[in-house]
Coordinates of C-alpha atoms in Angstrom, one line a residue:
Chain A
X1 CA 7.7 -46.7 -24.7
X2 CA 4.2 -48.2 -22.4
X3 CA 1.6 -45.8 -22.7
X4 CA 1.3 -45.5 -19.1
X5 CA 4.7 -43.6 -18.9
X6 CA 4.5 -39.9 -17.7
X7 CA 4.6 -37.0 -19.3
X8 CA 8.2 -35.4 -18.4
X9 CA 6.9 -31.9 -16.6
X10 CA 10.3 -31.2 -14.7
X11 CA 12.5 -29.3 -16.7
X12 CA 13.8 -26.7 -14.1
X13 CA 15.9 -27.1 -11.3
X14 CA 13.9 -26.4 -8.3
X15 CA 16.6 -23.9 -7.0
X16 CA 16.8 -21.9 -10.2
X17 CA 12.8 -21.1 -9.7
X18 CA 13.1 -20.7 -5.9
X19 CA 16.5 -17.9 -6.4
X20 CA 14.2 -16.4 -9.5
X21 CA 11.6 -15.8 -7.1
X22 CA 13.3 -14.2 -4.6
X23 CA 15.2 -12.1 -7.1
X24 CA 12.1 -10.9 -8.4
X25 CA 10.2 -9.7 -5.1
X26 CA 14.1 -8.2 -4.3
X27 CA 13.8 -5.9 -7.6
X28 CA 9.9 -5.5 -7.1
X29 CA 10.3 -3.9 -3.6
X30 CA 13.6 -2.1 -4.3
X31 CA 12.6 -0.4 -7.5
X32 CA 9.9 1.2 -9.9
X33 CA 8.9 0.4 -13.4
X34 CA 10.5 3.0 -15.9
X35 CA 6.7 3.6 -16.5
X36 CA 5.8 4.4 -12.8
X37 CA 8.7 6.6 -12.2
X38 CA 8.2 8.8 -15.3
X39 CA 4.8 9.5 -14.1
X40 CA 5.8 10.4 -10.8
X41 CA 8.3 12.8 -12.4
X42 CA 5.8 14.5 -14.7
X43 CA 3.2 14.5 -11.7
X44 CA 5.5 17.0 -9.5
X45 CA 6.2 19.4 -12.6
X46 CA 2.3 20.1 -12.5
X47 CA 2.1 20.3 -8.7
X48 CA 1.9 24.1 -7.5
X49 CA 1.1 23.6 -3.5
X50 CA 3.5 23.5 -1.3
X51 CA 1.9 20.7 0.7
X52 CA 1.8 18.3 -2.8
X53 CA 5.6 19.0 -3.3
X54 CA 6.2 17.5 -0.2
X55 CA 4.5 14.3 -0.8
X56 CA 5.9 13.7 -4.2
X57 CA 9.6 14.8 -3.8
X58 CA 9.4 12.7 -0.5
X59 CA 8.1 10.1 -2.7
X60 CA 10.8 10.5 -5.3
X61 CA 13.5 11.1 -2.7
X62 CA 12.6 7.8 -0.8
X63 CA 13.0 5.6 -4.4
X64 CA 16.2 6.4 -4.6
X65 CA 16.8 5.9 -1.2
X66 CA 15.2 2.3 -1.4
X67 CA 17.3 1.9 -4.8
X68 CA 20.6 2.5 -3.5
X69 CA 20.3 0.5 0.0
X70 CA 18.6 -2.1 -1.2
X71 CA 15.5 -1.5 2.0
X72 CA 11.5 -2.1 0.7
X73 CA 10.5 1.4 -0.5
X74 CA 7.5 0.9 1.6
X75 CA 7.5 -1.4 4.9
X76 CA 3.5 -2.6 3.2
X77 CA 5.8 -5.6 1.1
X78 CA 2.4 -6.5 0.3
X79 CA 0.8 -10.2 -0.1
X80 CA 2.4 -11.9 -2.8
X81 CA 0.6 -12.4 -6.3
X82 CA 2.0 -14.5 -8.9
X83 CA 0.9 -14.7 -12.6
X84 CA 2.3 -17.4 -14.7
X85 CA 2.7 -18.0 -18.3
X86 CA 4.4 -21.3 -19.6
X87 CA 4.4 -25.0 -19.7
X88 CA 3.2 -26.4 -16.5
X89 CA 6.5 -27.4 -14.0
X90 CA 6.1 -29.8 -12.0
X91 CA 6.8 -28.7 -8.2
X92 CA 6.8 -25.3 -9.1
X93 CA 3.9 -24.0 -6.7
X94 CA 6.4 -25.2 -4.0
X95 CA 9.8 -23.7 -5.5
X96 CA 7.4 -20.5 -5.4
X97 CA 6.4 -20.4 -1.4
X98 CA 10.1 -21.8 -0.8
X99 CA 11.3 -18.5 -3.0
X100 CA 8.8 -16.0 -0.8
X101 CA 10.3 -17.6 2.5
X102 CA 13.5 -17.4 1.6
X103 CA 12.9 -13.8 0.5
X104 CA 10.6 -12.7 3.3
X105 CA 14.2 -13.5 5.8
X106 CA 16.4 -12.5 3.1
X107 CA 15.5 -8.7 1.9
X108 CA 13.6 -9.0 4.5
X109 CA 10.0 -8.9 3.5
X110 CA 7.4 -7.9 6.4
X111 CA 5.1 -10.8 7.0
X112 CA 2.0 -10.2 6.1
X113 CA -0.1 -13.0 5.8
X114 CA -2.1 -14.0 8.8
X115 CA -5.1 -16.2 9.7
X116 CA -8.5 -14.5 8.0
X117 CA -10.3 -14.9 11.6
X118 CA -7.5 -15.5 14.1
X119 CA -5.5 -12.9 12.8
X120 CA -2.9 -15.3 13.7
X121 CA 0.5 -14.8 11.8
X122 CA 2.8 -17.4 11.1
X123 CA 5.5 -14.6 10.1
X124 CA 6.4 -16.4 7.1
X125 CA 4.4 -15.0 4.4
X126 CA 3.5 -18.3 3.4
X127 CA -0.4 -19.2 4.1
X128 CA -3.2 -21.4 2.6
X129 CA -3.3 -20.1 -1.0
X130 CA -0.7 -17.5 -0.1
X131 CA 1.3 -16.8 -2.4
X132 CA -1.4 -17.0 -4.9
X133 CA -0.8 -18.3 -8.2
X134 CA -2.6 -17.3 -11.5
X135 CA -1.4 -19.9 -14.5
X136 CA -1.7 -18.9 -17.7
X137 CA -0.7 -21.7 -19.9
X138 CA 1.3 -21.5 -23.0
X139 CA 3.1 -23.8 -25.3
X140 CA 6.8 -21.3 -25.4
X141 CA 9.8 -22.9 -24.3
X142 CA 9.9 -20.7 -21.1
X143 CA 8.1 -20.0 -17.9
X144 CA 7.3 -16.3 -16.8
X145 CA 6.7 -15.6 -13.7
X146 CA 5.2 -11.9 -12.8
X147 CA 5.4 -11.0 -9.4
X148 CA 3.3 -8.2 -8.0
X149 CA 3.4 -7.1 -4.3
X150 CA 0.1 -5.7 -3.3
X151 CA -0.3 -3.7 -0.6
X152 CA -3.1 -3.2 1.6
X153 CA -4.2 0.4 1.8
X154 CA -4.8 0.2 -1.8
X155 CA -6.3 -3.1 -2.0
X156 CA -8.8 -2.1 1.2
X157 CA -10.2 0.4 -1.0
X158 CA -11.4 -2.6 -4.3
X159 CA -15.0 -2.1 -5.1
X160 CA -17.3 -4.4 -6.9
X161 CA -20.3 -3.3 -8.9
X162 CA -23.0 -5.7 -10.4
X163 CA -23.9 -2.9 -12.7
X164 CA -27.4 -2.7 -14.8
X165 CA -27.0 -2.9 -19.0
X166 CA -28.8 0.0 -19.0
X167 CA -26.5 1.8 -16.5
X168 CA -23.9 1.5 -19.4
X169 CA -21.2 3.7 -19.8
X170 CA -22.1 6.7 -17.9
X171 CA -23.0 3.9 -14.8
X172 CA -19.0 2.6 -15.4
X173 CA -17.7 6.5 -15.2
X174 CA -20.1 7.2 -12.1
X175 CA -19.0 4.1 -10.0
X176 CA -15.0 5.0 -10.8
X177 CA -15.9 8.4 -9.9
X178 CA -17.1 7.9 -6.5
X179 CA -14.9 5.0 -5.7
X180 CA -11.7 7.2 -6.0
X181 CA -13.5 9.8 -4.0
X182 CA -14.9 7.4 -1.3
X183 CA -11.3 6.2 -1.3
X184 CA -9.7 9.7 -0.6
X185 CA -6.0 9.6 0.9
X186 CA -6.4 6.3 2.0
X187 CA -5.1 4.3 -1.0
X188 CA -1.8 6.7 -1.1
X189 CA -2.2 8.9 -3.9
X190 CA -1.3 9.5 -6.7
X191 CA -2.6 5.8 -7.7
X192 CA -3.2 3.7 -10.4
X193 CA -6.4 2.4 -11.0
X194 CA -7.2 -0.5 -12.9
X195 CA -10.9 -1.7 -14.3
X196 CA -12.1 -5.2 -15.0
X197 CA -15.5 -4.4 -17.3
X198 CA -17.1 -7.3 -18.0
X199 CA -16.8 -11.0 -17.3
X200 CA -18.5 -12.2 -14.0
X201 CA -18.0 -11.2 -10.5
X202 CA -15.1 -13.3 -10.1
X203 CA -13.5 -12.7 -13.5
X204 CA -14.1 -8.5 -13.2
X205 CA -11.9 -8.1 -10.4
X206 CA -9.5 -10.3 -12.1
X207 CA -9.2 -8.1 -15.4
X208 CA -8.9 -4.8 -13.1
X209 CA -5.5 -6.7 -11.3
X210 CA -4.2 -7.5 -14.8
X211 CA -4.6 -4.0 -16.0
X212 CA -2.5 -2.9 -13.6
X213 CA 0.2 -4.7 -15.4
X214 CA 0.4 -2.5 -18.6
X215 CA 2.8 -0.1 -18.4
X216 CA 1.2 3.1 -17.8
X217 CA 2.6 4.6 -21.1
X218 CA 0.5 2.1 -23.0
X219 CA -2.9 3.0 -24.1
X220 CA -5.3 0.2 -24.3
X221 CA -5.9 -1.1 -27.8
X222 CA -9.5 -0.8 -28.5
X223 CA -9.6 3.2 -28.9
X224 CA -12.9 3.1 -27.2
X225 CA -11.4 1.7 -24.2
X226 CA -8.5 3.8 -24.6
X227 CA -10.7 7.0 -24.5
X228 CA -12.4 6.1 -21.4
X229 CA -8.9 5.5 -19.9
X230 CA -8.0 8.9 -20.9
X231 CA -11.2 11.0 -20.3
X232 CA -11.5 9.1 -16.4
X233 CA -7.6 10.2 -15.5
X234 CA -8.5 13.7 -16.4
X235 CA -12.0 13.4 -14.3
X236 CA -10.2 11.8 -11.8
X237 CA -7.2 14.6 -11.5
X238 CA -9.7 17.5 -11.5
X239 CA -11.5 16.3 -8.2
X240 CA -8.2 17.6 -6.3
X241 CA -7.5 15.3 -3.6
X242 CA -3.9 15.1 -4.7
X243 CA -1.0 13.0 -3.2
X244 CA -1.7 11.6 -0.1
X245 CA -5.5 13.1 -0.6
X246 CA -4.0 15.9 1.0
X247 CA -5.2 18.4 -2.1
X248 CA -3.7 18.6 -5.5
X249 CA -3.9 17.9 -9.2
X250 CA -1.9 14.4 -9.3
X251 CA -5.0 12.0 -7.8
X252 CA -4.1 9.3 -10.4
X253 CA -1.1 8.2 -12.2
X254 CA -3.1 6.8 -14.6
X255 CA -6.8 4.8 -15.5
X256 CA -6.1 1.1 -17.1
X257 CA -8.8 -1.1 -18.3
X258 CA -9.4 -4.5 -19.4
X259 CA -12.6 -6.2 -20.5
X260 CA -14.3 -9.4 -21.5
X261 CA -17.9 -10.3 -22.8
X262 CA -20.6 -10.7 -19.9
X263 CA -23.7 -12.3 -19.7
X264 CA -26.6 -10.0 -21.8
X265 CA -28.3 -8.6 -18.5
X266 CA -25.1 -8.1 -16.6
X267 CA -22.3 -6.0 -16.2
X268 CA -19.8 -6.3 -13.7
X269 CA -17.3 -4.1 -13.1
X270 CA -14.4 -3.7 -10.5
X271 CA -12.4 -1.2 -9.0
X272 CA -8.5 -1.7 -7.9
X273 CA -6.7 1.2 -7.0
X274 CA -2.5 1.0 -6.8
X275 CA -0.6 3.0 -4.7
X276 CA 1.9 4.8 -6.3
X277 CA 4.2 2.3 -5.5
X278 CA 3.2 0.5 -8.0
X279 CA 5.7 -2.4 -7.6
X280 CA 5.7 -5.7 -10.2
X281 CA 8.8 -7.4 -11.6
X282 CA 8.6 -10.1 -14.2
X283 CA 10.9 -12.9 -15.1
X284 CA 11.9 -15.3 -18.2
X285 CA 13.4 -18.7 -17.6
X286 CA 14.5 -20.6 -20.3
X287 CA 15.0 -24.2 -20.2
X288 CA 18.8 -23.9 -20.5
X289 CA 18.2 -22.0 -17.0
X290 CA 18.8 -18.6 -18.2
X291 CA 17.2 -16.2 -16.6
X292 CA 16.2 -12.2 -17.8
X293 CA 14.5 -10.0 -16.0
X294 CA 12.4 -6.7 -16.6
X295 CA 10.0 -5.0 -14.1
X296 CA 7.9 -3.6 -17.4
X297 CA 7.2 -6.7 -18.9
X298 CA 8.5 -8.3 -21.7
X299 CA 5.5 -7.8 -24.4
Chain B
X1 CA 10.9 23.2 13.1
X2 CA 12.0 20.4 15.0
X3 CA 9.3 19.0 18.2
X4 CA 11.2 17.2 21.3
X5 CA 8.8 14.5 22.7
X6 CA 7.0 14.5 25.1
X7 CA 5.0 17.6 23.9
X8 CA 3.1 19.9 26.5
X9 CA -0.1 21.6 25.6
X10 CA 0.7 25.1 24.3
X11 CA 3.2 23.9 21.5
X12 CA 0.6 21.7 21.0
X13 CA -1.6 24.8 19.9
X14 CA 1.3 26.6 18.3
X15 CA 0.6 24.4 15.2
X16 CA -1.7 24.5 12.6
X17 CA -2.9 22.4 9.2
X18 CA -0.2 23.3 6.9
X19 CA 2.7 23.1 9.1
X20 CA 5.6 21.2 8.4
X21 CA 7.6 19.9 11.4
X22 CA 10.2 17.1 12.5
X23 CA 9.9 15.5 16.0
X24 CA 12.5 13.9 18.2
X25 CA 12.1 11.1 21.1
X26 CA 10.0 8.7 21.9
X27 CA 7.7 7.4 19.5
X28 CA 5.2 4.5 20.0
X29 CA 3.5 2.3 17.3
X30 CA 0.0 0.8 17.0
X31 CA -2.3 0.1 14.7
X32 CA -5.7 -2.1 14.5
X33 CA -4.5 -5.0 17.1
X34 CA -2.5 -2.7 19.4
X35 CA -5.7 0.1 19.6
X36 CA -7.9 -3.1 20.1
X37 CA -5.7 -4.6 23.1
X38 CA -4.9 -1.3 24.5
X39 CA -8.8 -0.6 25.0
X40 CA -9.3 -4.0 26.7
X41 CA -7.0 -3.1 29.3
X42 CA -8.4 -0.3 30.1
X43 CA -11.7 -1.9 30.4
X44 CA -10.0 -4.4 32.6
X45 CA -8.6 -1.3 34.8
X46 CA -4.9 -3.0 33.7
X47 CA -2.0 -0.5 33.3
X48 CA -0.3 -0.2 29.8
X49 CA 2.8 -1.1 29.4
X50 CA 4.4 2.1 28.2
X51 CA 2.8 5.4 28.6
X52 CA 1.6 7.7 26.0
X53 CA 0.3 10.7 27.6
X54 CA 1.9 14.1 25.7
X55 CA 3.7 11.5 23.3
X56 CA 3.5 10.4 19.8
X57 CA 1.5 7.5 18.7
X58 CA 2.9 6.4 14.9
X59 CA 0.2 4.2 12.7
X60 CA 2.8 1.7 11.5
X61 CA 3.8 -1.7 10.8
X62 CA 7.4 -1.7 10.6
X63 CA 9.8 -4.0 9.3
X64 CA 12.4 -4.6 12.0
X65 CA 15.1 -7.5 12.1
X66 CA 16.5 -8.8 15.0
X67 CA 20.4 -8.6 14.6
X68 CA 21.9 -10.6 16.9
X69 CA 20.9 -9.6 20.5
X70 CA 19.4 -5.9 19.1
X71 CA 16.6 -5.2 16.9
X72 CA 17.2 -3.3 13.8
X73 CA 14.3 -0.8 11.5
X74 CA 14.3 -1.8 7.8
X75 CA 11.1 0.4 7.0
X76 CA 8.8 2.3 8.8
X77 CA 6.0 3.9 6.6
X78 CA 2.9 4.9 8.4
X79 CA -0.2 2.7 7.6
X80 CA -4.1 3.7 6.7
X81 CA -5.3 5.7 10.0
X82 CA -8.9 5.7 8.7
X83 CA -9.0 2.1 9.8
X84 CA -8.7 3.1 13.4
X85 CA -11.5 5.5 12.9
X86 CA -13.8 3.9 15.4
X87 CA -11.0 3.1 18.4
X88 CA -9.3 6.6 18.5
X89 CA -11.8 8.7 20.3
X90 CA -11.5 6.9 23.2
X91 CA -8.1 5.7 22.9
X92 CA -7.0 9.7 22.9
X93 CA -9.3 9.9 25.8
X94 CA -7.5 7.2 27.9
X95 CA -4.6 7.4 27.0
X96 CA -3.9 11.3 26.0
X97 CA -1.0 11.1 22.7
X98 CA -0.2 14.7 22.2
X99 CA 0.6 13.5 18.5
X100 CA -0.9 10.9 16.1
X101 CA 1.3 10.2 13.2
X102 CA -0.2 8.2 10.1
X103 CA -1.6 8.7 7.0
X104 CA -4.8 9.6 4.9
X105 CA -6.5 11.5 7.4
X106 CA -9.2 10.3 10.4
X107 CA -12.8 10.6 10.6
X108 CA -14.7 13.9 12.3
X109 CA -15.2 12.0 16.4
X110 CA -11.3 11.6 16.0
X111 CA -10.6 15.4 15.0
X112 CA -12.7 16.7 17.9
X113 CA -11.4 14.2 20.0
X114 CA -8.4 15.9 19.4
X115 CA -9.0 19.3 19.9
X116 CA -10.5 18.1 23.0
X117 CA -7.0 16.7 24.3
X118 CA -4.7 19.0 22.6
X119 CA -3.6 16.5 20.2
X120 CA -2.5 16.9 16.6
X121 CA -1.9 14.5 13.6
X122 CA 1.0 14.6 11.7
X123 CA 0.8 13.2 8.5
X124 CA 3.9 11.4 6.9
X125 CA 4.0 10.4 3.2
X126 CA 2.7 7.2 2.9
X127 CA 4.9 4.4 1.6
X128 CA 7.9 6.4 1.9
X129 CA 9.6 3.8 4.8
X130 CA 13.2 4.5 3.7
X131 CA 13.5 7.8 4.6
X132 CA 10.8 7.6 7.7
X133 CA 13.1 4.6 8.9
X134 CA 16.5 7.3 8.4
X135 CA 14.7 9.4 11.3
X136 CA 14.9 6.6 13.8
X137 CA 17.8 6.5 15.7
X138 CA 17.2 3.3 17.2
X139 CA 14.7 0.5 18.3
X140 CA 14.3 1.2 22.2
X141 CA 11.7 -2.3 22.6
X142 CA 9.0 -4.0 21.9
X143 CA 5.9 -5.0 23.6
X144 CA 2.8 -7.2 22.9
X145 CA 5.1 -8.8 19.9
X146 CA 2.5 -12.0 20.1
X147 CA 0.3 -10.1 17.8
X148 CA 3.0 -10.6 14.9
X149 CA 5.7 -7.9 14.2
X150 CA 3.1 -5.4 12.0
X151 CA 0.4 -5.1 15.1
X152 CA 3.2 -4.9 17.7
X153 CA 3.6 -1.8 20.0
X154 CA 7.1 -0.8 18.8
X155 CA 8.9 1.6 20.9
X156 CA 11.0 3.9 18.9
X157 CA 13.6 6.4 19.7
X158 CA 13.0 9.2 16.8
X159 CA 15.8 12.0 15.8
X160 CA 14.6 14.9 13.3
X161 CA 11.9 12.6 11.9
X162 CA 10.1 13.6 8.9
X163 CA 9.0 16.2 7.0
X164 CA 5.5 15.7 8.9
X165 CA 3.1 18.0 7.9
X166 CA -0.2 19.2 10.4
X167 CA -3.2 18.0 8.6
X168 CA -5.5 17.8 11.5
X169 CA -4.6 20.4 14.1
X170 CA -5.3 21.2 18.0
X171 CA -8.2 23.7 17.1
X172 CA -10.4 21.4 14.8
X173 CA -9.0 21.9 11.9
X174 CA -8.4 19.0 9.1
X175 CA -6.9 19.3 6.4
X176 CA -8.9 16.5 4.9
X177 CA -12.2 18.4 5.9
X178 CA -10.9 21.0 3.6
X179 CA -10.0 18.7 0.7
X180 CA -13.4 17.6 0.8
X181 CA -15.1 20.3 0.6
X182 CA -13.3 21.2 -2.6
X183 CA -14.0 18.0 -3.9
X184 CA -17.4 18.5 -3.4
X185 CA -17.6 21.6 -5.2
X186 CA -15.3 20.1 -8.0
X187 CA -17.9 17.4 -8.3
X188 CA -20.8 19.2 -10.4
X189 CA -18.2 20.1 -13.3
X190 CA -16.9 16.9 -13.4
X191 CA -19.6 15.2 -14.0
X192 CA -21.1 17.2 -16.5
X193 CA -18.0 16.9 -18.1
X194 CA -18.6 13.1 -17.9
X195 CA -21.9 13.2 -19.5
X196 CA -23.4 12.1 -16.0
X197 CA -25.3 15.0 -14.8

């Protein structure tokens, strides 16, 4: 064999990962995590106004609603994010903006995606860099693709602080604090908020989306992390701006956080709040072309 | 309670923040684009297309297929009305909605602007498109559809839509306002509870 042959890096048939795709943003935007749902559930139990009942048995009502007609539970479809984890395919980037075409017809999927200054919108959902892929590469005889459809009211309301060291940990709890109340009804409450502490200002806001990938019934690892997750959701439910930020005790579904080492005078830390709809779906394909699905995650 | 479009002043006043209410008939969309274009006409002295005066203005950015020669609602969630903020004062001015449908709440010009007109602002739970889209009996038109199907001034034809409850009302009052405030006095004990007095 020369030396100059290629590496093989097409093991998939492009169809498989295009029908993947558009499976996954189908069960994304149809249905909710086992995770998400339970903490809707538990949220209405606590709820004594009237006016919070509404929001969250309207909520709850219009899942199963979504479920059973197979309609987006919210007409926001998002703009599509993709994380990755596998051997490199070769091709794959475009079996992925095929899959969101096909799916953004198909479903259908409101198109989102428009021009950044011409606000021009090609009503495909398929832009420069959009969808956006993360890879994570990995040496298991698979590719997983995680799909996460993020709407905007939420997103609108990311914050980015180049903290001080010495603001430390009460700086962290401050900035979280005031972000959710600066942020009010707006991101539909009850949401999810993930942190990024740590990194740099690009890898901060980073962490904060991949936090809001663990299942919400998963505490983080390091108890010290896992601590501040817990003492910020109960900060963050006391304030009383309730579902919709129309007054209540469910504000958050839960606080996530994920960190990294920074530089010695820095630390970054970002802000992204989740609507309650907190929609993701991942998928497994194997290289015999099975396919298995889980909107929790697999790990 | 169940509101039939158009709306004239006194039922108008009848409600207050708290309310919960379902309206039927004509309902317009429009969000950033449509408030944006809508104003530029008016500076240009043009006529709108449709008019809103004692009619219900919906913050949304539906999902609507066409199906063969009609036009079909997937979902229809309202979107962030904060985002208008800055537009709405003089868009109620002009153009004189008796109802403003959205969600998370509007800034303090837009609730006076509104007690001003007579106009109140029904919120609907956001994200929940499924069951707002169930309330629409049909897809009467569409104008402005160049600015892409989201920013598009939908025109709707609504039956028992809802549950909508008043959060900003005729006389001034928000419900938002009030949230606030008890936000504000929640604040103290949460932060000493933080360590961040």
């Amino acid at each position: 064999m020369s030396s100059k042959q290629p590496i093989p890096v097409r093991v998939l048939p492009f169809e498989l990962v295009e029908r993947t795709v558009v499976n996954l943003l189908r069960i994304a935007v149809t249905s909710l995590p086992r995770d998400v749902m339970e903490a809707l559930e538990e949220s209405l139990e606590k709820e004594t106004s009237p006016v919070a009942k509404i929001q969250l048995e309207t909520i709850l009502e219009n899942i199963r609603l979504a479920e059973d007609s197979g309609a987006p539970m919210c007409q926001d479809t998002g703009i599509p994010l993709f994380f990755l984890r596998g051997h490199y395919e070769d091709g794959i980037e475009e079996a992925i903006r095929n899959g969101v075409e096909i799916a953004t017809k198909e479903i259908p999927l409101r198109p989102n995606a428009v021009h950044p200054l011409t606000r021009e919108n090609p009503g495909t959902n398929i832009g420069k860099e959009i969808p956006h892929l993360v890879w994570n590469p990995s040496m298991e005889e698979m590719i997983e693709i995680t799909v996460m459809p993020k709407g905007a009211g939420s997103e609108n309301m990311s914050r980015l602080a180049m903290l001080k060291p010495s603001d430390g940990i009460p700086g962290i709890k401050k900035f979280v604090l005031d972000s959710v109340v600066e942020a009010g009804g707006k991101p539909c409450p009850p949401t999810i908020v993930g942190l990024g502490i740590g990194g740099s200002s690009d890898i901060a806001p980073q962490l904060a989306k991949k936090a809001l990938m663990r299942p919400l019934d998963v505490e983080n690892p390091d108890p010290m992390l896992a601590e501040l997750e817990h003492e910020l959701k109960e900060a963050l439910n006391a304030t009383g701006i309730g579902p919709m930020g129309l007054g209540g005790r469910t504000t958050v579904l839960g606080v996530k956080i994920e960190s990294a080492h920074c530089h010695t005078a820095s630390l970054p830390l970002a802000v992204c709040l989740q609507c309650w709809a907190g929609r993701r779906a991942c998928a497994r394909i194997y290289p015999d072309g099975m396919v298995s699905y889980s909107r929790e995650g697999f790990d | 309670m169940n509101l039939e479009l158009p709306l004239d002043a006194e039922k108008v006043r009848a409600l207050h923040c708290g309310d919960t209410v379902t309206l039927s008939g004509t309902i317009f969309t429009g969000r950033d684009e449509m408030h944006i274009r809508a104003l530029e006409f008016l500076d240009e002295g043009r006529q709108l297309p449709v008019d809103l005066r004692g009619g219900a203005l919906f913050h949304c950015g539906p999902i609507i297929v066409r199906d063969h020669e009609e036009w079909k609602l997937v979902a229809a969630g309202p979107t962030t009305s904060a985002r208008m903020n800055t537009l709405e004062p003089r868009f109620i001015e002009a153009f004189r909605p008796a109802v403003i449908i959205g969600k998370g709440g509007m800034s303090l010009p837009t609730v006076e602007a509104m007690r001003e007109n007579g106009s109140v602002y029904l919120a609907l739970t956001g994200g929940a498109a499924v069951l707002a889209a169930r309330g629409i009996r049909k897809v009467i038109g569409v104008e402005w559809l160049d600015l892409g199907m989201p920013e598009a001034l939908w025109i709707l034809e609504a039956d028992d839509f809802g549950p909508l409850t008043v959060a900003i009302d005729a006389h001034g009052n928000s419900i938002y306002e009030n949230v606030a405030m008890v936000v504000k006095e929640n604040l103290p004990g949460i932060m000493r509870s933080l360590g961040i007095e």
